[in-house]
Amino acid sequence: MKIHEYQSRQLLAAAGVPVPPAEVVETAAGAVEAHRRIGGRVVVKAQVFAGGRGKAGFVRLCADPRETEAAATFMLSNRMISPQTGPAGVAVRKLLVAAAVDVAAEYYVGMVIDRTRLCPVMMVSREGGVEIEEVAARRPEAIVKEWLHPHLGLQLYQVRRLAAAMGLDAPDRFKDCAATLTGLADVFLRHEASLAEINPLVVTADGRVLALDAKLNLDDNAVFRHPEIQALYDDSEENPAERRARAAGLSYIALDGNIGCVVNGAGLAMATMDLIKLHGGEPANFLDVGGSVTPEGAVEAFRIILADPKVRGVLVNIFGGIAKCDLIAEALISAAREVGFNVPVVVRLEGTNVQRARRLLEEARVPGLLTATDLTDAARKVCAAV
Amino acid sequence: MSILVDADTRVICQGITGKAGAFHAEQCLNYGTKLVGGVTPGKGGTVAGPGLPVFDSCHQAVAATGADATMIFVPAGFAADAAMEAADAGIRLIVLITEGIPTLDMVRLRKVLDDRGVRLIGPNCPGVISPGRCKIGIMPGYIHRPPEPGSKTIGLISRSGTLTYEAVWQCTTRGIAQSTCVGIGGDPVKGLNFIELLEMFQADPETDGIVLIGEIGGSDEEQAAAYIRRHVTKPVVAFIAGRTAPPGRRMGHAGAIISGGEGTAASKIAALEAAGITVVSSPADIGKTVADALA
């Protein structure tokens, strides 16, 4: 789960990470007032999940309140379009107005779970302000890592090593640097993050260590036990079909193609998308109905796919294990009666209760429904139909 | 022979009084697994499903039944605790079916289990089956084929559930048997991984070839490829799901996400092919390719 920069910043500040003064506002007038209270120059930053804000003009340095008013008005009345948002862009509802500082040096500090070493890892680099993936690809030795003990967390010696790697171990810098690193680890572990980043962490011209940006992704599996994180949830940038699928307990991701997919199991769902592509088609979505799917959930899956105007054909690929083929067949028949198949629907069923499922489909004589004998046959039929 | 489990493995089920636990415990028992009891705190002394004794704790269950393996259906928030309890009670193999366990719980659990030398399969997995001998998990038993003298036999390792059934079924319908099939699960932090299982299958005289089913996210397949190049002489056939998956999106499984350029299907396929492994492009061709590799 993603949260906004201003929310991440508040969590980090509460954990002792030094940040410049800032306020969150929802109007241009509010931005002007915030600028007057903060004084000097400010940076106005749109609070959206998508990246590419700077290049899109949604992060601006403002010297006086008049510039702040113009920047805030622009951001709140235009949709932000970046490579990460798609052509429709996203609306901006909140702005962060933060005191601008004179930057002497930029650093990167981040934390993720290391899937190979099976523990959290903290990473720092003197090459801050750019994407860490870029640094990792170009100059991996510029990233220094410390792995946290699964039960003990970040140790003081590790903080000293990381501070030294950044050149922030001198007495006048170390205290703030240590507060930043321990605060970041504290937030990561306490709120159960999957990613925590400060990029850039800066040293100012007057020698202060400050976090100028903050990014936190929380572990979706852990959010259930963190009411403080649930309260931060904002689904306004979520695709409406994805929101609807989530409410029905379905795992659905919208894609750009025109062949809708209804599959049980995440691996088989990905493999089905690949199969469509291999036969010259383009999948319109990823959809895993799950192992414990109910008849109602399965019908909702068909409703969501058939409501997508891009969809010109549907491939249903079920290998019945816990989710039984006959349940899916019944859902197909219900969905056909309820919404009607306005596009061809190719069905491939195998596994538990497949004979009964085939009989049900045969007896129902659903218009628009094509049955397939195997996976390749199914892919060919659906690609030929669109 | 098989790896990990055999006809003598004695299994308990934690969470046996829940809907999923009760259903699958009975399915395993019907398959022939030596399922000897269950554990649900507060329900000790009762009987579950087809006459299985229920215990309040793993310690009581192990003392009474001599179980050495467990199958866990406990809800996500309590699953890591259940696994630690099993390890403390002397269980040697933990099959964790539960989906949605917090990642930091898994990080802490792995450390505890590793320190005790206890093996973990999962979480978020279908489990393990040695066809005809022992099934610990939620996979449909009938799609598998037990080895017979003279039959070609594979071992299978997969991060997926239903895609595994698909691959198994394609092999079974071509007369290819399975020594053991292990669903290692779709989470980023898990128990047994490709390398440990490749080592076991390479050493298992019953296993003629190995099927490896991976997916996007992480770098386990790349590491497996490097291991195979150095240590595995048996034929390996691989399939990687998610060639068409967009970066930055979690494709159902918590671990199936391309992030920061890492974990793409292309990178995994390139690593496997560079190690001389046959990578199948179409999920419809897994069985056929395995048959060719074993011919």
XYZ file of C-alpha atoms in Angstrom:
681
model
C 0.000 0.000 0.000
C 1.261 3.433 -0.951
C 0.851 6.522 1.186
C 1.527 10.144 0.240
C 4.802 11.994 0.727
C 3.340 14.273 3.399
C 2.093 11.244 5.355
C 5.449 9.447 5.084
C 7.163 12.652 6.156
C 4.941 12.941 9.241
C 5.731 9.355 10.264
C 9.472 9.923 9.785
C 9.423 13.258 11.653
C 7.574 11.591 14.544
C 10.378 9.006 14.669
C 13.036 11.744 15.011
C 14.123 12.228 11.390
C 15.005 15.925 10.874
C 12.838 17.556 8.189
C 12.399 21.204 7.125
C 9.245 23.016 8.303
C 6.261 22.318 6.037
C 2.468 22.428 5.849
C -0.164 20.500 3.882
C -2.792 22.635 2.110
C -5.742 22.062 -0.215
C -6.216 25.570 -1.682
C -4.058 28.250 -3.295
C -5.015 30.675 -0.500
C -3.906 28.072 2.035
C -0.595 27.709 0.196
C -0.012 31.474 0.384
C -0.729 31.534 4.119
C 1.580 28.563 4.636
C 4.335 30.349 2.699
C 3.939 33.491 4.872
C 4.179 31.422 8.068
C 7.199 29.434 6.867
C 8.955 32.508 5.408
C 11.811 32.703 2.886
C 11.507 30.548 -0.225
C 9.337 27.425 -0.340
C 8.923 24.339 -2.506
C 5.346 23.504 -3.523
C 4.883 19.779 -4.202
C 1.763 18.042 -5.548
C 0.755 15.081 -3.355
C 0.105 12.268 -5.822
C 1.405 8.682 -5.881
C 2.706 8.805 -9.430
C 6.333 9.746 -10.042
C 7.624 12.222 -12.612
C 6.243 15.207 -10.675
C 9.238 17.478 -11.248
C 9.316 17.115 -15.039
C 5.530 17.562 -15.218
C 5.821 20.921 -13.416
C 4.200 19.714 -10.213
C 7.162 20.486 -7.948
C 8.068 24.181 -7.940
C 10.461 26.429 -6.085
C 8.669 29.690 -5.188
C 10.514 32.841 -4.076
C 7.474 34.786 -2.857
C 3.793 34.189 -2.008
C 2.696 35.433 -5.444
C 4.702 32.647 -7.132
C 3.328 30.193 -4.597
C -0.222 31.233 -5.415
C 0.393 30.750 -9.156
C 2.061 27.361 -8.658
C -0.653 26.134 -6.301
C -3.438 27.331 -8.617
C -1.820 25.556 -11.549
C -1.365 22.276 -9.677
C -4.865 22.212 -8.182
C -6.642 23.065 -11.450
C -4.701 20.815 -13.870
C -4.365 17.059 -13.961
C -0.787 15.874 -13.638
C 0.328 13.815 -16.635
C 3.620 11.897 -16.472
C 4.899 8.633 -17.957
C 3.641 6.938 -14.775
C 0.063 8.274 -14.861
C -1.095 7.338 -18.346
C -2.590 9.888 -20.766
C -5.568 10.768 -18.510
C -3.300 11.965 -15.706
C -4.309 12.337 -12.065
C -6.095 15.119 -10.154
C -4.179 16.863 -7.356
C -6.057 17.482 -4.111
C -3.300 18.254 -1.652
C -0.056 20.233 -1.774
C 2.952 20.125 0.494
C 4.474 23.581 1.080
C 7.962 23.114 2.536
C 10.747 25.534 3.446
C 13.372 25.579 0.687
C 16.980 25.020 1.754
C 20.358 25.643 0.122
C 21.682 22.196 -0.686
C 25.411 21.498 -0.360
C 25.260 17.716 -0.953
C 22.613 15.064 -1.689
C 22.460 11.477 -0.451
C 20.186 8.456 -0.786
C 18.934 6.428 2.180
C 16.552 3.520 1.698
C 15.316 0.297 3.195
C 13.676 -2.825 1.703
C 13.408 -6.555 2.469
C 16.310 -8.510 0.975
C 14.583 -11.572 -0.483
C 17.811 -13.560 -0.728
C 19.213 -12.820 2.736
C 15.708 -12.927 4.254
C 16.030 -9.755 6.323
C 15.609 -5.976 6.033
C 18.514 -4.152 4.389
C 19.433 -0.471 4.738
C 21.160 1.139 1.755
C 22.922 4.471 1.483
C 24.664 6.300 -1.328
C 26.457 9.579 -1.878
C 24.661 9.766 -5.205
C 21.361 11.152 -3.952
C 18.594 12.892 -5.843
C 18.577 10.368 -8.711
C 16.742 7.044 -9.002
C 18.612 4.440 -6.959
C 18.025 1.864 -9.714
C 20.040 4.097 -12.011
C 22.919 4.156 -9.530
C 22.635 0.400 -9.015
C 22.888 -0.219 -12.757
C 25.674 2.291 -13.434
C 27.836 2.160 -10.320
C 26.720 -0.578 -7.881
C 29.762 0.021 -5.680
C 28.350 3.478 -4.881
C 25.609 1.821 -2.802
C 26.615 0.640 0.657
C 24.402 -1.846 2.513
C 23.883 -3.081 6.053
C 21.642 -6.085 6.691
C 19.497 -5.988 9.839
C 19.285 -8.948 12.207
C 15.705 -10.285 11.915
C 15.094 -10.035 15.658
C 17.438 -7.248 16.741
C 17.087 -4.558 14.080
C 19.594 -1.835 13.259
C 22.648 -1.770 15.544
C 24.692 1.313 16.451
C 27.824 -0.028 14.750
C 25.843 -0.346 11.544
C 24.683 3.263 11.852
C 28.347 4.299 12.232
C 29.379 2.306 9.168
C 26.605 3.767 7.029
C 27.326 7.324 8.247
C 30.992 6.843 7.415
C 30.098 5.548 3.949
C 28.210 8.792 3.320
C 30.977 10.907 4.858
C 28.565 12.080 7.549
C 30.480 10.642 10.512
C 32.094 13.879 11.694
C 30.771 14.998 15.118
C 28.804 17.984 13.710
C 26.919 15.768 11.243
C 26.738 12.352 12.907
C 23.986 13.124 15.440
C 21.450 14.159 12.772
C 22.587 11.416 10.406
C 22.174 8.782 13.125
C 18.732 10.170 14.018
C 17.770 9.842 10.356
C 18.962 6.249 9.941
C 17.523 4.970 13.235
C 14.284 6.875 12.600
C 13.947 5.318 9.148
C 14.561 1.797 10.504
C 12.122 2.458 13.344
C 9.365 3.537 10.936
C 10.073 0.610 8.575
C 9.837 -2.004 11.329
C 7.103 -0.421 13.473
C 4.643 0.205 10.640
C 5.785 -2.820 8.567
C 6.910 -1.207 5.343
C 8.029 -2.924 2.163
C 9.977 0.164 1.035
C 11.164 3.276 2.879
C 13.210 5.939 1.124
C 14.633 9.370 1.789
C 15.841 10.691 -1.534
C 17.414 13.079 -1.211
C 18.769 13.351 2.287
C 20.768 16.590 2.151
C 23.420 18.544 3.973
C 22.508 22.230 3.722
C 24.907 25.097 3.051
C 24.685 25.930 6.771
C 25.566 22.370 7.760
C 22.207 20.822 8.732
C 21.230 17.245 7.781
C 17.614 17.188 6.483
C 15.254 14.753 4.750
C 13.828 16.618 1.737
C 11.643 13.811 0.473
C 9.992 10.737 1.965
C 8.499 7.650 0.418
C 6.892 4.720 2.220
C 5.171 1.632 0.803
C 3.528 -0.541 3.424
C 3.336 -4.347 3.368
C -0.200 -5.125 2.132
C -0.185 -8.309 4.203
C 0.451 -6.368 7.426
C -1.935 -3.434 7.015
C -4.716 -5.394 8.757
C -2.945 -4.959 12.105
C -2.042 -1.275 11.663
C -5.065 0.988 12.182
C -2.728 4.017 12.033
C -1.829 3.034 8.456
C -5.400 2.122 7.429
C -6.371 5.699 8.348
C -3.928 7.006 5.715
C -5.468 5.004 2.870
C -6.369 7.008 -0.245
C -7.845 5.136 -3.218
C -8.619 8.229 -5.324
C -5.906 7.396 -7.874
C -6.922 3.729 -8.149
C -8.454 2.376 -11.370
C -12.243 2.055 -10.702
C -12.379 -1.512 -12.054
C -9.490 -2.491 -9.764
C -11.275 -0.923 -6.791
C -14.448 -2.827 -7.636
C -12.554 -6.126 -8.023
C -10.796 -5.643 -4.704
C -14.140 -5.153 -2.952
C -15.235 -8.523 -4.392
C -12.061 -10.245 -3.163
C -10.650 -10.629 -6.675
C -7.063 -9.947 -7.685
C -7.400 -7.801 -10.837
C -5.030 -5.527 -12.739
C -6.166 -3.524 -15.776
C -3.910 -3.738 -18.859
C -3.988 -2.202 -22.336
C -5.061 -5.109 -24.581
C -8.465 -6.327 -25.775
C -8.673 -9.946 -24.560
C -10.209 -10.247 -21.110
C -8.895 -13.080 -18.904
C -10.676 -14.985 -16.135
C -8.307 -17.436 -14.462
C -7.882 -19.179 -11.102
C -4.465 -18.791 -9.523
C -1.924 -15.991 -9.952
C 0.713 -18.080 -11.740
C -1.783 -19.562 -14.188
C -3.267 -16.076 -14.723
C 0.165 -14.699 -15.677
C 0.840 -17.752 -17.869
C -2.510 -17.215 -19.606
C -1.593 -13.590 -20.400
C 1.723 -14.833 -21.799
C -0.070 -17.459 -23.871
C -2.371 -14.843 -25.420
C 0.612 -12.675 -26.330
C 2.411 -15.699 -27.792
C -0.535 -16.235 -30.137
C -0.525 -12.621 -31.290
C -3.154 -11.190 -28.916
C -2.949 -8.617 -26.108
C -4.403 -9.284 -22.640
C -6.842 -6.670 -21.285
C -6.262 -7.656 -17.685
C -4.755 -9.921 -15.070
C -7.458 -11.629 -13.034
C -7.085 -14.312 -10.391
C -10.469 -15.331 -9.004
C -8.677 -17.159 -6.163
C -9.045 -20.615 -4.700
C -11.974 -19.921 -2.396
C -14.056 -18.006 -4.937
C -17.817 -17.837 -4.312
C -20.436 -18.034 -7.098
C -21.182 -14.334 -6.504
C -17.474 -13.426 -6.746
C -17.120 -15.352 -10.010
C -20.154 -13.606 -11.547
C -18.732 -10.231 -10.452
C -15.474 -11.162 -12.238
C -17.385 -11.593 -15.502
C -19.307 -8.346 -14.913
C -16.057 -6.395 -14.443
C -14.416 -7.863 -17.553
C -17.480 -7.460 -19.772
C -17.944 -3.846 -18.613
C -14.473 -2.968 -19.997
C -15.143 -1.255 -23.379
C -11.707 -2.365 -24.672
C -12.595 -6.058 -24.350
C -13.333 -7.736 -27.718
C -13.108 -11.322 -26.494
C -12.700 -13.236 -23.217
C -10.590 -16.264 -22.352
C -11.708 -18.283 -19.339
C -8.933 -20.613 -18.200
C -9.650 -22.707 -15.119
C -7.656 -25.570 -13.689
C -10.002 -26.774 -11.001
C -8.302 -27.554 -7.717
C -10.019 -26.089 -4.707
C -12.011 -23.828 -7.022
C -14.168 -26.340 -8.828
C -14.896 -26.210 -12.555
C -18.656 -26.595 -12.127
C -18.811 -23.510 -9.906
C -17.099 -21.471 -12.624
C -19.406 -22.938 -15.275
C -22.458 -21.970 -13.214
C -21.056 -18.437 -12.775
C -20.510 -18.199 -16.524
C -24.092 -19.205 -17.186
C -25.413 -16.721 -14.580
C -23.267 -13.927 -16.007
C -24.441 -14.732 -19.542
C -28.092 -14.571 -18.433
C -27.565 -11.400 -16.430
C -25.383 -9.247 -18.682
C -25.293 -11.238 -21.928
C -22.105 -11.977 -23.849
C -21.652 -9.131 -26.323
C -18.219 -10.558 -27.247
C -17.041 -14.140 -27.850
C -16.127 -16.024 -24.667
C -13.720 -18.957 -25.047
C -13.773 -21.437 -22.171
C -11.110 -23.956 -21.274
C -11.770 -26.049 -18.172
C -9.684 -28.848 -16.663
C -9.431 -30.492 -13.256
C -11.892 -31.011 -10.411
C -15.533 -31.600 -11.530
C -14.699 -30.855 -15.164
C -17.192 -33.410 -16.547
C -20.102 -31.874 -14.678
C -18.978 -28.387 -15.761
C -18.847 -29.387 -19.424
C -22.310 -30.912 -19.188
C -23.703 -27.746 -17.561
C -22.285 -25.545 -20.316
C -23.540 -27.847 -23.023
C -27.081 -27.902 -21.609
C -27.186 -24.130 -21.115
C -26.380 -23.396 -24.785
C -25.001 -19.945 -23.992
C -24.858 -17.743 -27.123
C -21.347 -16.425 -27.784
C -19.660 -19.180 -25.773
C -16.935 -21.275 -27.429
C -15.375 -24.266 -25.725
C -11.734 -25.176 -26.205
C -10.130 -28.595 -25.993
C -6.811 -27.446 -24.568
C -4.732 -24.344 -23.793
C -3.354 -23.838 -27.295
C -6.789 -24.340 -28.838
C -8.213 -21.765 -26.405
C -5.553 -19.183 -27.211
C -5.977 -19.650 -30.974
C -9.755 -19.367 -30.761
C -9.783 -16.211 -28.677
C -7.059 -14.493 -30.722
C -8.930 -15.361 -33.943
C -12.170 -13.984 -32.503
C -10.938 -10.461 -31.707
C 12.302 -42.736 -3.258
C 10.930 -39.279 -2.858
C 12.186 -36.135 -1.216
C 10.940 -34.506 2.012
C 7.993 -36.845 2.649
C 7.162 -40.526 2.182
C 4.571 -43.140 3.164
C 5.816 -43.085 6.772
C 5.546 -39.324 7.313
C 3.191 -38.673 10.246
C 1.278 -35.441 9.829
C -0.819 -33.190 12.039
C -2.975 -30.322 10.847
C -2.928 -26.996 12.713
C -6.223 -25.193 12.264
C -8.044 -28.491 11.643
C -11.344 -27.217 13.035
C -11.588 -24.378 10.493
C -13.413 -24.826 7.193
C -10.301 -25.121 4.974
C -8.370 -27.173 7.544
C -11.198 -29.696 8.017
C -11.797 -30.086 4.276
C -8.171 -30.569 3.287
C -7.297 -32.760 6.273
C -9.967 -35.169 5.076
C -8.740 -34.929 1.464
C -5.180 -35.777 2.585
C -6.413 -38.661 4.699
C -8.434 -40.025 1.778
C -5.342 -39.790 -0.408
C -3.498 -42.041 2.005
C -1.465 -39.570 4.022
C -0.777 -40.681 7.588
C -2.671 -37.773 9.081
C -2.690 -38.520 12.787
C -4.425 -35.569 14.418
C -5.008 -31.866 14.576
C -4.366 -28.843 16.749
C -6.738 -26.017 17.628
C -6.112 -24.190 20.918
C -9.228 -24.476 23.095
C -10.664 -27.462 21.240
C -8.445 -30.177 22.715
C -10.224 -33.457 23.442
C -12.706 -33.105 20.588
C -12.700 -35.089 17.364
C -12.373 -33.530 13.905
C -13.597 -34.843 10.568
C -13.191 -38.570 10.155
C -12.292 -39.397 13.757
C -9.078 -37.414 14.143
C -8.089 -36.404 17.682
C -7.802 -32.641 18.282
C -5.197 -31.285 20.697
C -4.796 -27.893 22.386
C -1.100 -27.643 21.542
C 1.470 -29.039 19.155
C 3.424 -30.362 22.128
C 0.466 -32.536 23.193
C -0.168 -33.608 19.595
C 3.451 -34.648 19.015
C 3.633 -36.495 22.342
C 0.432 -38.430 21.606
C 0.900 -39.162 17.894
C 4.618 -39.084 17.147
C 3.986 -36.621 14.303
C 7.012 -35.242 12.458
C 5.264 -32.942 9.965
C 2.513 -30.349 10.112
C 0.139 -28.698 7.664
C -0.922 -25.199 8.785
C -4.210 -23.455 7.899
C -4.106 -20.947 10.775
C -5.183 -17.363 9.785
C -2.426 -15.013 8.588
C -2.052 -13.016 11.818
C -1.334 -16.167 13.884
C 0.339 -18.418 11.312
C 3.964 -17.565 12.172
C 3.222 -18.267 15.833
C 1.701 -21.619 14.893
C 4.819 -22.533 12.912
C 7.118 -21.569 15.810
C 5.024 -23.684 18.158
C 5.343 -26.662 15.798
C 9.125 -26.229 15.649
C 9.317 -25.967 19.436
C 7.304 -29.184 19.741
C 9.843 -31.065 17.616
C 8.137 -31.039 14.208
C 10.790 -31.299 11.450
C 8.788 -30.283 8.367
C 6.291 -27.412 8.333
C 3.955 -26.935 5.369
C 2.468 -23.456 5.625
C -0.560 -23.104 3.368
C -1.802 -19.764 4.746
C -1.827 -16.784 2.387
C -1.257 -13.163 3.405
C 1.276 -13.537 6.237
C 3.060 -10.230 7.017
C 6.563 -10.247 5.515
C 8.294 -9.290 8.760
C 6.597 -12.253 10.485
C 8.173 -14.470 7.820
C 11.594 -12.817 8.296
C 11.458 -13.515 12.042
C 10.033 -17.032 11.580
C 12.731 -18.069 9.106
C 15.447 -17.069 11.574
C 13.846 -19.192 14.313
C 13.365 -22.199 12.032
C 16.849 -21.944 10.510
C 18.420 -21.846 13.977
C 16.577 -25.098 14.815
C 17.205 -26.757 11.449
C 13.466 -27.116 10.782
C 12.319 -27.203 7.151
C 9.555 -24.923 5.934
C 7.509 -25.147 2.731
C 5.526 -22.018 1.879
C 3.761 -19.878 2.882
C 1.024 -19.123 0.347
C 1.598 -22.465 -1.342
C -0.225 -25.652 -2.373
C 2.137 -27.840 -0.292
C 4.075 -30.992 -1.107
C 3.041 -34.328 -2.573
C 4.857 -37.570 -3.254
C 2.252 -39.237 -5.434
C 0.840 -42.490 -4.081
C 2.646 -42.038 -0.791
C 1.948 -38.756 0.962
C 0.065 -35.543 0.217
C 0.437 -32.575 2.560
C -1.461 -29.690 1.028
C -4.371 -28.547 -1.060
C -3.454 -29.901 -4.512
C -5.954 -32.268 -6.141
C -4.434 -35.720 -5.640
C -5.831 -37.463 -8.712
C -3.932 -35.329 -11.255
C -0.627 -36.856 -10.095
C 0.967 -40.117 -11.211
C 2.963 -42.282 -8.788
C 6.267 -43.674 -10.076
C 6.295 -47.285 -11.233
C 9.244 -49.466 -12.192
C 10.366 -48.378 -15.633
C 8.372 -45.140 -15.724
C 9.996 -41.783 -16.437
C 9.784 -39.698 -13.289
C 10.212 -35.985 -12.637
C 10.560 -33.838 -9.570
C 8.778 -30.499 -9.709
C 9.455 -27.181 -7.948
C 7.074 -24.266 -8.417
C 6.219 -20.822 -7.082
C 2.655 -21.262 -8.300
C -0.425 -23.329 -7.401
C -2.769 -23.947 -10.309
C 0.025 -23.502 -12.849
C 1.730 -26.410 -11.076
C -1.419 -28.516 -11.455
C -1.413 -27.614 -15.136
C 2.200 -28.770 -15.548
C 1.651 -31.933 -13.498
C -1.464 -32.834 -15.490
C 0.369 -32.356 -18.793
C 3.044 -34.777 -17.542
C 0.596 -37.309 -16.093
C -1.425 -37.493 -19.322
C 1.836 -38.289 -21.154
C 2.642 -41.113 -18.763
C 5.344 -39.195 -16.892
C 5.281 -39.855 -13.146
C 6.290 -37.518 -10.322
C 8.597 -38.406 -7.426
C 7.709 -35.285 -5.450
C 6.066 -31.965 -6.351
C 6.829 -28.991 -4.118
C 4.904 -25.727 -4.285
C 7.316 -23.312 -2.622
C 4.798 -20.463 -2.622
C 4.333 -16.997 -4.033
C 5.668 -14.865 -1.175
C 8.921 -12.868 -1.193
C 10.196 -14.444 2.046
C 9.599 -18.162 2.216
C 10.973 -21.512 3.283
C 12.652 -24.023 0.973
C 13.669 -22.469 -2.323
C 14.784 -23.730 -5.726
C 18.410 -24.421 -4.788
C 17.776 -26.636 -1.731
C 15.192 -28.642 -3.691
C 17.370 -28.928 -6.803
C 20.052 -30.431 -4.577
C 17.566 -32.972 -3.160
C 16.179 -33.948 -6.583
C 19.678 -34.259 -8.056
C 20.520 -36.708 -5.241
C 17.232 -38.646 -5.493
C 17.723 -41.835 -7.567
C 14.016 -42.016 -8.428
C 13.991 -38.592 -10.103
C 15.036 -38.626 -13.787
C 14.443 -34.946 -14.555
C 13.382 -31.714 -12.895
C 10.675 -29.197 -13.789
C 11.156 -25.683 -12.446
C 8.256 -23.241 -12.599
C 9.166 -19.683 -11.743
C 7.586 -16.295 -12.139
C 8.472 -12.604 -12.124
C 9.887 -10.967 -8.980
C 13.109 -11.424 -7.033
C 16.129 -13.295 -8.351
C 15.566 -16.875 -7.168
C 15.459 -18.255 -10.723
C 18.726 -16.526 -11.650
C 20.367 -18.081 -8.584
C 18.835 -21.453 -9.450
C 20.272 -21.182 -12.958
C 23.771 -20.596 -11.583
C 23.369 -23.553 -9.234
C 22.122 -25.869 -12.001
C 25.060 -24.965 -14.202
C 27.497 -26.102 -11.522
C 25.701 -28.949 -9.740
C 22.781 -30.462 -11.648
C 23.371 -33.125 -14.284
C 19.742 -34.241 -14.707
C 17.686 -32.594 -17.456
C 15.844 -29.478 -16.281
C 12.837 -27.945 -18.027
C 11.708 -24.494 -16.901
C 8.752 -22.208 -17.423
C 8.651 -18.588 -16.246
C 5.255 -16.907 -15.884
C 4.831 -13.167 -16.371
C 6.533 -12.236 -19.657
C 3.665 -9.800 -20.254
C 3.394 -8.496 -16.675
C 3.809 -4.712 -16.301
C 6.556 -3.453 -13.951
C 5.645 -2.119 -10.518
C 2.430 -4.096 -10.163
C 1.969 -7.005 -7.775
C 0.577 -9.836 -9.908
C -1.559 -11.626 -7.322
C 1.342 -13.183 -5.404
C 3.072 -10.875 -2.924
C 6.426 -11.847 -4.439
C 5.423 -11.448 -8.093
C 6.469 -7.878 -8.752
C 9.062 -6.347 -11.052
C 10.717 -3.539 -9.101
C 13.667 -1.356 -9.940
C 14.321 -3.353 -13.123
C 14.823 -6.542 -11.085
C 12.714 -9.666 -11.430
C 11.724 -9.547 -15.100
C 10.832 -12.746 -16.935
C 13.370 -11.839 -19.619
C 16.240 -11.758 -17.088
C 15.222 -15.136 -15.628
C 14.781 -16.789 -19.019
C 18.157 -15.460 -20.197
C 19.886 -16.779 -17.060
C 18.265 -20.209 -17.367
C 19.013 -20.518 -21.077
C 22.608 -19.428 -20.503
C 22.881 -22.344 -18.064
C 21.736 -24.737 -20.797
C 18.232 -25.221 -19.415
C 15.282 -25.690 -21.775
C 12.826 -22.848 -21.164
C 9.329 -23.482 -22.514
C 7.671 -20.451 -24.144
C 4.091 -21.698 -24.014
C 2.529 -23.009 -20.807
C 0.692 -25.492 -23.064
C 3.988 -27.169 -24.020
C 5.440 -28.041 -20.598
C 4.445 -31.733 -20.715
C 5.575 -32.222 -24.283
C 8.961 -30.566 -23.603
C 9.490 -32.710 -20.500
C 8.705 -35.845 -22.502
C 11.256 -34.812 -25.134
C 13.895 -34.011 -22.494
C 13.488 -37.434 -20.870
C 13.365 -39.368 -24.136
